[in-house]
Coordinates of N, CA and C in Angstrom, one line a residue:
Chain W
X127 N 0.8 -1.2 0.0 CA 0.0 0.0 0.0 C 0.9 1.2 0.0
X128 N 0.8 2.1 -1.1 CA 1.7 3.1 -1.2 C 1.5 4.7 -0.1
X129 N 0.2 4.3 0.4 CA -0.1 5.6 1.2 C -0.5 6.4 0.3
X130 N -0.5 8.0 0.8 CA -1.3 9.0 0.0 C 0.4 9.6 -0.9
X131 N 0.4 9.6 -1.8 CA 1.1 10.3 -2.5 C 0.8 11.3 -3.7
X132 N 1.8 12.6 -2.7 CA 2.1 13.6 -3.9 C 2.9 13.9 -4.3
X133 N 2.7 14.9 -5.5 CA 3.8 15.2 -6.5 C 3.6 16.7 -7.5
X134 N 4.5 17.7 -7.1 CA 6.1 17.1 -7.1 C 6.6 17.4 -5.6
X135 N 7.0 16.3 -5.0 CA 7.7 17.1 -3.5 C 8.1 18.6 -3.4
X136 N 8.7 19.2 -4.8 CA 9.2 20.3 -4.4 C 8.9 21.7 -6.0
X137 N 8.9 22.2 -5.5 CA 7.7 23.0 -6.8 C 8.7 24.5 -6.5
X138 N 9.7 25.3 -7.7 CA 9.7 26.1 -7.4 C 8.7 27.4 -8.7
X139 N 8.2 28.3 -8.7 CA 7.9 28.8 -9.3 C 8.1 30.6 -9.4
X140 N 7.6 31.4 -10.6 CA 8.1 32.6 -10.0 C 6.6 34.1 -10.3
X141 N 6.5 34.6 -9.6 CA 5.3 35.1 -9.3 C 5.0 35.8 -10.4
X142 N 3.7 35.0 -10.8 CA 2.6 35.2 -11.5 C 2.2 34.1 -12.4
X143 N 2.8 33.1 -12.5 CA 3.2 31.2 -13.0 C 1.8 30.9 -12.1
X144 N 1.6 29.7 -12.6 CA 0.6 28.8 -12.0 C 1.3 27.3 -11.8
X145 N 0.8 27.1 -10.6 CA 1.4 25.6 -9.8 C 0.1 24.9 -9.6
X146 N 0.7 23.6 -10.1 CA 0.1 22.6 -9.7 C 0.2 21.3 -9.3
X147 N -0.6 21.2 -7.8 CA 0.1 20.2 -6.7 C -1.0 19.0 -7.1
X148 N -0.6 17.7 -7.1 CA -1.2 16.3 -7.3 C -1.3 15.7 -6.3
X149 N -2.3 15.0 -6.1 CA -2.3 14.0 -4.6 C -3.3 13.1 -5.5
X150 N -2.9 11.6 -4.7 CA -3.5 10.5 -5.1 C -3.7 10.0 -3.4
X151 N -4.6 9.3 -3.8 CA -5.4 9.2 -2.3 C -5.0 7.6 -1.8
X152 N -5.1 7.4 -0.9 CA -4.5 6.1 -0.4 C -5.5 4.8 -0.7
X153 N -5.4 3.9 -1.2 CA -6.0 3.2 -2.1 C -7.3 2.5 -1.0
X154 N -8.2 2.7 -1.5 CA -9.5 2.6 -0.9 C -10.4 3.7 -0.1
X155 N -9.3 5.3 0.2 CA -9.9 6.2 0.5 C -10.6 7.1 -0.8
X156 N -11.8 7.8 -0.1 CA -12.7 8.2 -1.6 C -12.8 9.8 -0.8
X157 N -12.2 10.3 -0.1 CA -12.1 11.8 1.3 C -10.6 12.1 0.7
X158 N -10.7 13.4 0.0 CA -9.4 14.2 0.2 C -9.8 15.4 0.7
X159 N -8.5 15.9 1.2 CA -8.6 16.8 2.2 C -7.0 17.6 1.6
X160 N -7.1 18.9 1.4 CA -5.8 19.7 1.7 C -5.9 20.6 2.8
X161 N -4.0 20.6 3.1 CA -4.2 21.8 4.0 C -2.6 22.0 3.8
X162 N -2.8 23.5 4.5 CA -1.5 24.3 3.8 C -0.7 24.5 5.4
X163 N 0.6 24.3 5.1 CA 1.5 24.8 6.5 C 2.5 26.1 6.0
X164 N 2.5 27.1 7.1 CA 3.3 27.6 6.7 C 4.1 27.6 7.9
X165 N 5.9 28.2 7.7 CA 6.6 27.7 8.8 C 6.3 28.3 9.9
X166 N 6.5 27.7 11.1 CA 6.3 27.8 12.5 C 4.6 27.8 12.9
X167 N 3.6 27.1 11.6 CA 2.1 27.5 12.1 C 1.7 26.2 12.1
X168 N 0.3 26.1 12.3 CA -0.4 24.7 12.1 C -0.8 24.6 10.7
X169 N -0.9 23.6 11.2 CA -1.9 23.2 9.3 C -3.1 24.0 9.3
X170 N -3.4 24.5 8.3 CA -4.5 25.3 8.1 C -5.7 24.3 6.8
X171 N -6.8 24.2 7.2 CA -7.5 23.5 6.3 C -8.0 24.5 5.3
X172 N -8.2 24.0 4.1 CA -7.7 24.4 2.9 C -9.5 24.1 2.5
X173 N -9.6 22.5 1.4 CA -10.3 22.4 1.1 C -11.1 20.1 1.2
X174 N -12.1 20.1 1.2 CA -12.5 18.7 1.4 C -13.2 18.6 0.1
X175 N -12.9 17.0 -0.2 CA -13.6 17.0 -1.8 C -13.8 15.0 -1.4
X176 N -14.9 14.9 -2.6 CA -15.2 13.6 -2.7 C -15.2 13.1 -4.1
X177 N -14.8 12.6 -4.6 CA -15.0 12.2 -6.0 C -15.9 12.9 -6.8
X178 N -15.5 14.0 -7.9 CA -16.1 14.7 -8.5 C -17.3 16.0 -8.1
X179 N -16.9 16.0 -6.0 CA -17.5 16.7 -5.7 C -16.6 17.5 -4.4
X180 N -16.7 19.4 -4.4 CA -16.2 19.9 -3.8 C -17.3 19.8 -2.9
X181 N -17.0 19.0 -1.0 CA -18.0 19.2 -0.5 C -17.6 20.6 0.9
X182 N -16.3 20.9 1.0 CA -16.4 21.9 1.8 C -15.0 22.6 1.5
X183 N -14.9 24.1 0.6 CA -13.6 24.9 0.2 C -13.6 26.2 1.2
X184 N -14.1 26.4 2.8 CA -14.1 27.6 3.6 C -12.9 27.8 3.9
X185 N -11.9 27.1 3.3 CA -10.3 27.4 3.8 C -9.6 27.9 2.9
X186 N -10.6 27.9 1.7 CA -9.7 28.2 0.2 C -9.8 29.6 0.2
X187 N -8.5 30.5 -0.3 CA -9.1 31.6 -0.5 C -9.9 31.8 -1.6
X188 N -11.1 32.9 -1.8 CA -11.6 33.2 -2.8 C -11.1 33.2 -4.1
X189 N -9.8 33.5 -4.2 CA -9.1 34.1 -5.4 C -8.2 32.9 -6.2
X190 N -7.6 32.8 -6.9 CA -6.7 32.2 -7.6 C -6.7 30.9 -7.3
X191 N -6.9 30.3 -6.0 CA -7.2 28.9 -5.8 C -8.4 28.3 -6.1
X192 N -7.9 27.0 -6.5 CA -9.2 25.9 -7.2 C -8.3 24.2 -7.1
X193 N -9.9 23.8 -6.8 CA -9.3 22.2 -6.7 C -10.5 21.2 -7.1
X194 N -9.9 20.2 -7.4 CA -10.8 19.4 -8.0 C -10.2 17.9 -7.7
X195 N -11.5 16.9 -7.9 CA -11.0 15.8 -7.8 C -11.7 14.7 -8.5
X196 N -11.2 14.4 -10.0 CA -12.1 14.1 -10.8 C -12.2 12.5 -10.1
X197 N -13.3 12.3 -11.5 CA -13.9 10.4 -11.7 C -12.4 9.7 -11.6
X198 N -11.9 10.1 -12.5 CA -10.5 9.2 -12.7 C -9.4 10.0 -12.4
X199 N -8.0 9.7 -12.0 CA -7.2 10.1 -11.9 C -6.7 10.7 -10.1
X200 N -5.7 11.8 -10.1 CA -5.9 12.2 -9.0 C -6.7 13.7 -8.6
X201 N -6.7 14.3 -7.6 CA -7.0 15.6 -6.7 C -5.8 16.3 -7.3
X202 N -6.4 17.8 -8.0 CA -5.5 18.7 -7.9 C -5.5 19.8 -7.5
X203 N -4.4 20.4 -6.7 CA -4.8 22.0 -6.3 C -3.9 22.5 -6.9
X204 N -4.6 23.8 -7.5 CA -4.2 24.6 -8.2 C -4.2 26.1 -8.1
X205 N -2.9 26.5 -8.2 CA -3.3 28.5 -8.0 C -2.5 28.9 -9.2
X206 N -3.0 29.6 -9.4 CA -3.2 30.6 -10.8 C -2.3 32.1 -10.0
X207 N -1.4 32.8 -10.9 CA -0.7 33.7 -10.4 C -0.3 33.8 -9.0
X208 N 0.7 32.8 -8.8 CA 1.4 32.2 -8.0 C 1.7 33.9 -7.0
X209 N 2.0 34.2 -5.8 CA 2.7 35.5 -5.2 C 3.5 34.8 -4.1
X210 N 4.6 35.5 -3.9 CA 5.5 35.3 -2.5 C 4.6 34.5 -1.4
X211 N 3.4 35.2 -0.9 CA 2.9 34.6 0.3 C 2.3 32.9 -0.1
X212 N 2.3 32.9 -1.3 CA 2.1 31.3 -1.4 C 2.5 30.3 -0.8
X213 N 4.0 30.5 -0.8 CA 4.9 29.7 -0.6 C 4.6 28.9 0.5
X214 N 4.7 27.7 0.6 CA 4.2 27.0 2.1 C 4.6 25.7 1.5
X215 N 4.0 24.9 1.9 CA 4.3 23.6 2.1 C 2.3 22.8 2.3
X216 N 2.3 22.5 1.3 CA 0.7 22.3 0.5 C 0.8 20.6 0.8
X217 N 0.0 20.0 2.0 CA -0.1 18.7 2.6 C -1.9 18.0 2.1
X218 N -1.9 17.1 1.1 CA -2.8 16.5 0.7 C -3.1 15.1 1.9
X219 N -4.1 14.6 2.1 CA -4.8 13.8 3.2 C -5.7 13.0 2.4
X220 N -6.3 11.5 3.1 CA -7.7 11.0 2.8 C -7.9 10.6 3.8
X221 N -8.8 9.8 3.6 CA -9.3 9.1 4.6 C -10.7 8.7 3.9
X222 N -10.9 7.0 4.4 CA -12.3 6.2 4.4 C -13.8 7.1 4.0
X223 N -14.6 6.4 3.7 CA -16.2 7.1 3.6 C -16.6 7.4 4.8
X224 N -17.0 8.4 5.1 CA -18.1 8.4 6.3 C -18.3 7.3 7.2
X225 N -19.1 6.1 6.4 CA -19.7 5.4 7.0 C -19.1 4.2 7.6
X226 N -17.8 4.4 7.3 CA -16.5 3.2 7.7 C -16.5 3.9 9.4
X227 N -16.5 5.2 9.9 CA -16.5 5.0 11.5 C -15.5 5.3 11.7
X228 N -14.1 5.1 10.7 CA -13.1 5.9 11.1 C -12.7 7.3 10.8
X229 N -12.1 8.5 11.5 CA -11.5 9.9 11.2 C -10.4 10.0 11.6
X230 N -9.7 9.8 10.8 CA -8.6 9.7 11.3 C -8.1 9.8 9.6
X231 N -6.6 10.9 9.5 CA -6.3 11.4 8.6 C -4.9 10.8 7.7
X232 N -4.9 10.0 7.0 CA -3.6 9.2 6.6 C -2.9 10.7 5.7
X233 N -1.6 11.5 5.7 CA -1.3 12.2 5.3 C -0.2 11.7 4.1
X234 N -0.2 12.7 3.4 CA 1.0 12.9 1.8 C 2.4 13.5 2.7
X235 N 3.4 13.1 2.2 CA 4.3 14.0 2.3 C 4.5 15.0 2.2
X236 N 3.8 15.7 1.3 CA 3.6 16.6 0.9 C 4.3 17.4 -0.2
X237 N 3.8 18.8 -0.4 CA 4.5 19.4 -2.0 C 5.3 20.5 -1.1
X238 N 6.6 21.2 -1.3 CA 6.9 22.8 -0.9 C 6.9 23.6 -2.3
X239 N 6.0 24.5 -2.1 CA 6.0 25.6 -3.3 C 6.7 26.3 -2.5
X240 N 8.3 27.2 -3.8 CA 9.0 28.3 -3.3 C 8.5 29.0 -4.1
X241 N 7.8 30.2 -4.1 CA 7.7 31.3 -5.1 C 8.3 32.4 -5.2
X242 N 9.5 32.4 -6.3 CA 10.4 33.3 -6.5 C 10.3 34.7 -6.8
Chain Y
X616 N -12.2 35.1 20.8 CA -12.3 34.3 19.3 C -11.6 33.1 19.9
X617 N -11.1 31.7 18.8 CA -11.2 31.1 18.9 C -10.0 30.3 18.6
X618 N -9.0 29.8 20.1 CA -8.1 29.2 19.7 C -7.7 28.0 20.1
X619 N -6.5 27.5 19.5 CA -5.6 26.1 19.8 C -4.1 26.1 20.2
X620 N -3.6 26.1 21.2 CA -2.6 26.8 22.1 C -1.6 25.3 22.2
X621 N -0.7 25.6 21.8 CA 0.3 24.2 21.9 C 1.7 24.3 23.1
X622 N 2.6 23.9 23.5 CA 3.6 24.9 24.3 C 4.6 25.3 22.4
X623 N 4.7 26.6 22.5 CA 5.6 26.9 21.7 C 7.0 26.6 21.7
X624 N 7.8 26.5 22.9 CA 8.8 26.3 23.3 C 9.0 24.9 23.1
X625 N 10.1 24.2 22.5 CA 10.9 23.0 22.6 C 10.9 22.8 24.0
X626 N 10.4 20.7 24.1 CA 10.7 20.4 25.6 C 11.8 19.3 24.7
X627 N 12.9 19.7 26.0 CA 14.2 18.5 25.9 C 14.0 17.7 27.2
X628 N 14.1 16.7 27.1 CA 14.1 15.3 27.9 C 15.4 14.6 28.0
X629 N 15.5 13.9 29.0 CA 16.4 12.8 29.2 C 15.8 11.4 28.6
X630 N 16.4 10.8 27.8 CA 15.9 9.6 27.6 C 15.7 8.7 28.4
X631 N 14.3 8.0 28.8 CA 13.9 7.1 29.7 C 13.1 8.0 30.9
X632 N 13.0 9.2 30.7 CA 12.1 10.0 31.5 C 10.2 10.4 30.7
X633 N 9.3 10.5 31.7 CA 8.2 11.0 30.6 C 8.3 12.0 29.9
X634 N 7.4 12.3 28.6 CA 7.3 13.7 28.1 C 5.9 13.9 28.3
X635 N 5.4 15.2 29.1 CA 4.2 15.6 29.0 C 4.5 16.8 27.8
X636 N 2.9 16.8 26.6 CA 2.7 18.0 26.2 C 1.5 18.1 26.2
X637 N 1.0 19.4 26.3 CA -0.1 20.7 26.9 C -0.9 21.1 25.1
X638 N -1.6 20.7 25.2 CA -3.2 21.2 24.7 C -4.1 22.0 24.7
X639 N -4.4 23.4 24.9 CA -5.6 24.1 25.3 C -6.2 24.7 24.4
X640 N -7.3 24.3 24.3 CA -8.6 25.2 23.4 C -9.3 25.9 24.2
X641 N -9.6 27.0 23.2 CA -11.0 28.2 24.0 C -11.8 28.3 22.6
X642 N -13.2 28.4 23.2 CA -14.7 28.7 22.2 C -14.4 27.8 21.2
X643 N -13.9 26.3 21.6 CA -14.7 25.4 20.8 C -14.7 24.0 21.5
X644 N -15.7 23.1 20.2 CA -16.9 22.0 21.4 C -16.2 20.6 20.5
X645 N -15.2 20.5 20.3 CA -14.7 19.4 19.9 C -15.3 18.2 20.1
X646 N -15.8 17.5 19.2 CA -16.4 15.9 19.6 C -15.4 15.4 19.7
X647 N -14.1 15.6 19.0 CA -13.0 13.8 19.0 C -11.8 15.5 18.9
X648 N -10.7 14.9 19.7 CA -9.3 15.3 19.8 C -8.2 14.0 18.9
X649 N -7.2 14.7 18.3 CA -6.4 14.3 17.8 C -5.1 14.2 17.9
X650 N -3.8 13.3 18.2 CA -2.8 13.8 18.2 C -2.0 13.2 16.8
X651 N -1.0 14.2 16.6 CA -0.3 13.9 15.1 C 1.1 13.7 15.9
X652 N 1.8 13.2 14.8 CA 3.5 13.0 14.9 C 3.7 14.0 13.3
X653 N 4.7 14.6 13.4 CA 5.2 15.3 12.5 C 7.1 15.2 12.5
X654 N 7.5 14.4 11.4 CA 9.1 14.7 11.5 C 9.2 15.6 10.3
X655 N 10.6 16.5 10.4 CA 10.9 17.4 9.5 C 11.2 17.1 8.0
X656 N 10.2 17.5 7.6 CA 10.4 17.2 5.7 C 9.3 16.3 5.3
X657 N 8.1 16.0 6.3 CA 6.9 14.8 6.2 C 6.1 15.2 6.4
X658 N 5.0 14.8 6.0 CA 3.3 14.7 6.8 C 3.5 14.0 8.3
X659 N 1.9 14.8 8.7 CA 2.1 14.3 10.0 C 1.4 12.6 9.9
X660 N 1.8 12.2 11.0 CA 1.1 11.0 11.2 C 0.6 10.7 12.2
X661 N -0.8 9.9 12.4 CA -2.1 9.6 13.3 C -1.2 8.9 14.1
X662 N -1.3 9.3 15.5 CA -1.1 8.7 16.7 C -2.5 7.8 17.8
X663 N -3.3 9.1 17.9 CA -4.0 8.7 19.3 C -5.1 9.8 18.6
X664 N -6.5 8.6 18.8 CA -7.8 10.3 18.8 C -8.7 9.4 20.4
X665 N -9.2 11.0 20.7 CA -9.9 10.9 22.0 C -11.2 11.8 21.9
X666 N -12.1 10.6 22.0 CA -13.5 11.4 21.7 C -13.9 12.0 23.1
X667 N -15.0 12.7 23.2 CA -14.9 14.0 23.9 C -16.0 13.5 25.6
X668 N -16.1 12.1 25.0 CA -17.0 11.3 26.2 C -16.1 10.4 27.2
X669 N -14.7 10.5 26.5 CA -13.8 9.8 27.3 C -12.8 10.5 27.4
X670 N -12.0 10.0 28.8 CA -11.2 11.2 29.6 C -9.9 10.5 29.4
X671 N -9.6 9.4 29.0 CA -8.4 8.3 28.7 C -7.9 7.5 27.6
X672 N -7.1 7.5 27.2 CA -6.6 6.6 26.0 C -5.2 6.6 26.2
X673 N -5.5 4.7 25.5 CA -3.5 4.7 26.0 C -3.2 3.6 24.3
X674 N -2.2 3.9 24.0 CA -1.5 3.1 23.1 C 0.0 2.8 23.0
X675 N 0.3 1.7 23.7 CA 1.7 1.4 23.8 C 2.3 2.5 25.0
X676 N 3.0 3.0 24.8 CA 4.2 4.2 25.3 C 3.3 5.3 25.7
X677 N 2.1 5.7 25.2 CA 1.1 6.7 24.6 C 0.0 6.7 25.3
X678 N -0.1 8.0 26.1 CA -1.4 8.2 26.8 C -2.1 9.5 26.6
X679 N -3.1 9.6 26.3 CA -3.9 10.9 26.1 C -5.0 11.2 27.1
X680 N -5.1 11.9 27.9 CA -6.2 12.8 28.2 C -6.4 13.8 28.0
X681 N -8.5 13.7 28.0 CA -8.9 14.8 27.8 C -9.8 15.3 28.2
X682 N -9.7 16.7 28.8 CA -10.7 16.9 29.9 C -11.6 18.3 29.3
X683 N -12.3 18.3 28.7 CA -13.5 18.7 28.3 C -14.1 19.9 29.7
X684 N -13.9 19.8 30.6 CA -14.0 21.0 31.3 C -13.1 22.6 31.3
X685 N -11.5 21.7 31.5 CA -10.6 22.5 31.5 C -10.4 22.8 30.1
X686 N -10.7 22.3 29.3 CA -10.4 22.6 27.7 C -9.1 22.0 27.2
X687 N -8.8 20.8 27.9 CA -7.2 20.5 28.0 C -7.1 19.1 27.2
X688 N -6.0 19.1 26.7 CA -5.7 17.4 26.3 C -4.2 17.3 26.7
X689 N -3.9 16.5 27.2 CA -2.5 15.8 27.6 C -1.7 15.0 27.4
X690 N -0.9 14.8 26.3 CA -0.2 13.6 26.0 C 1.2 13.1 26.5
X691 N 1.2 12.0 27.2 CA 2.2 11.4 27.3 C 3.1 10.3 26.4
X692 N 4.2 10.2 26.7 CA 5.3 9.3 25.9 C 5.9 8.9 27.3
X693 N 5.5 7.6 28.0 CA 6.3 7.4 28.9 C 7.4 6.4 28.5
X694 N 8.8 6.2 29.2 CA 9.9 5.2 28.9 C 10.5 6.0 27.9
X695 N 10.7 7.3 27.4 CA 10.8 8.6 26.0 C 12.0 7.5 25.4
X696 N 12.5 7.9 24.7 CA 13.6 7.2 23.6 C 14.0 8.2 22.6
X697 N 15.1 8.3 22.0 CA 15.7 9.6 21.0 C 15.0 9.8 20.0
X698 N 14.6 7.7 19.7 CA 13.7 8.0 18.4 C 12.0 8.6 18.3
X699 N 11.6 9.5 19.8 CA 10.3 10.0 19.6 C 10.7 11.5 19.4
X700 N 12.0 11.7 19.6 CA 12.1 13.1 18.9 C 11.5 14.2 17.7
X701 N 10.3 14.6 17.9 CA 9.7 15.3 16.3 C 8.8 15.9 17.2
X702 N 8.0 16.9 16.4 CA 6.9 17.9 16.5 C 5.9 16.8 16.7
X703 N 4.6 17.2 17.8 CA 3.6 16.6 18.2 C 2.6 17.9 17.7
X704 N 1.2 17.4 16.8 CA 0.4 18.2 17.0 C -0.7 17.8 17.4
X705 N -1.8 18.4 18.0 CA -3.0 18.4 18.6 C -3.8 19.1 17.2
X706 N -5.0 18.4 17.3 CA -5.6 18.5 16.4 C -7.5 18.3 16.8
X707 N -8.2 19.4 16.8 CA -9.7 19.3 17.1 C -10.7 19.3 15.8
X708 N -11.9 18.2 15.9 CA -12.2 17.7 15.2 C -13.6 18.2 15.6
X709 N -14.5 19.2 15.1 CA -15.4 20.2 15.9 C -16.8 20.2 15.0
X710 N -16.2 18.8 14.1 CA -17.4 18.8 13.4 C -17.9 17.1 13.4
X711 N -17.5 16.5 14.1 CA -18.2 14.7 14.5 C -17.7 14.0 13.6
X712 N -16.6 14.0 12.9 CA -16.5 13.0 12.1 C -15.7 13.3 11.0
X713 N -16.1 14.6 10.6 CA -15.6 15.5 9.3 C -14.6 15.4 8.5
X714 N -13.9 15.3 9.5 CA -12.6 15.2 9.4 C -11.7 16.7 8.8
X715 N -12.4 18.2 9.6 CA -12.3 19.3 9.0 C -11.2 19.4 9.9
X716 N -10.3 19.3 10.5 CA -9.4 19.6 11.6 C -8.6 20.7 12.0
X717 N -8.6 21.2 12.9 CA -8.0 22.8 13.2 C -6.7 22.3 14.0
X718 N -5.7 22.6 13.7 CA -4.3 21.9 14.1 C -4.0 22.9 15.0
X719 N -3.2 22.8 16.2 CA -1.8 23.7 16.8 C -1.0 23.4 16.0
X720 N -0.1 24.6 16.3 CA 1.3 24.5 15.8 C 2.2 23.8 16.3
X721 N 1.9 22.9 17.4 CA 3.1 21.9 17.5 C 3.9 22.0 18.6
X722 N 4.6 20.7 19.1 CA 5.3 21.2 20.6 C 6.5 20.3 19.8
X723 N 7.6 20.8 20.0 CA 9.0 20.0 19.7 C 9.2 19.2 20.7
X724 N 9.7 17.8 20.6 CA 10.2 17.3 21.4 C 11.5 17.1 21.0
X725 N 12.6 17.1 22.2 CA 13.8 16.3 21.9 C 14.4 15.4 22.9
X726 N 14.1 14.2 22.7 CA 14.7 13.3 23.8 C 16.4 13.2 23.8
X727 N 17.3 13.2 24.8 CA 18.9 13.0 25.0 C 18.9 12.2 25.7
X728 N 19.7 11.2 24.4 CA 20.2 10.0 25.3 C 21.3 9.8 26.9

């Protein structure tokens, strides 16, 4: 079982570029979940999605960020006109359906965007 | 308003002694508490959750309480070892299941052999 893997571990870009982070969900989780760290903070929740459905983005900002998580393939988040404050370290999660009883969050390694 | 308070300060240990680390929330109703393991350059990883009707949980080395009055959760590592050295985060789960989680920033530990 490979776990939740993303890609590309390390993303640099330079401001006003568009990045885009990949997460594949841990095989039999159908719950992704992003959340963004920046240094010395907590994880901050970002956005929750379920197969072809965004069910909760109150963490996303309004602007340039978008994510999605199609039928096939993996969850992507994406920002459009990348700026300095981006920069973080962008941590993809799954976890089981609802009705499995467990909450508990298997994490990605994660992506670091530097934006130059 | 509404916070998740971790100790900011690195605790250093002697190896083979316990580590306590300190948890406090204000203005929120957590159903289930969380604790993560985080090493540098990784995702965190699930340790211990403690729902909000129980005041105890132990796993191995690993004890959590949580006391829903004080607003506190408490994790221990008793018998510590070098290899538990990494950032601990607490994590409240304030929606039953959700899995929307509002993290602390994290308490360093460093065990010395």
């Amino acid at each position: 079982n490979a776990g939740v893997m993303q890609n590309p571990r390390h993303l640099v870009r330079r401001r006003g570029q568009e990045a885009r982070l990949r997460c594949s969900p841990m095989k039999g989780h159908s719950h992704v979940y992003w959340y963004r760290q920046l240094p010395e903070e907590g994880l901050k929740f970002m956005v929750y999605l379920q197969k072809e459905n965004i069910i909760d983005e109150s963490g996303m900002p309004k602007e340039r960020f978008s994510a999605e998580f199609p039928k096939e393939g993996p969850s992507i988040l994406r920002i459009q006109q990348v700026v300095r404050g981006d920069s973080a370290a962008y941590f993809c999660a799954s976890s089981p359906g609802e009705r499995s009883g467990a909450n508990v969050l298997t994490f990605g390694a994660g992506s670091r965007l530097t934006v130059l | 308003s509404q916070k998740i308070e971790q100790n900011s300060e690195a605790l250093n240990i002697q190896e083979g002694k316990t580590a306590t680390l300190t948890c406090n929330y204000t203005n929120y109703s957590p159903a289930y508490l969380q604790w993560y393991r985080q090493d540098p350059g990784r995702g965190p990883v699930f340790l211990l959750l403690i729902r909000e009707n129980e005041k105890e949980k132990r796993k191995e080395r690993l004890k959590v309480t949580f006391d829903t009055t004080l607003k506190q959760s408490l994790f221990h590592i008793t018998a510590s070892q070098p290899a538990d050295s990494a950032t601990y985060l607490c994590a409240l789960d304030t929606t039953g299941g959700y899995n929307k989680l509002i993290f602390g920033a994290g308490t360093r530990l460093a065990v010395h052999p």
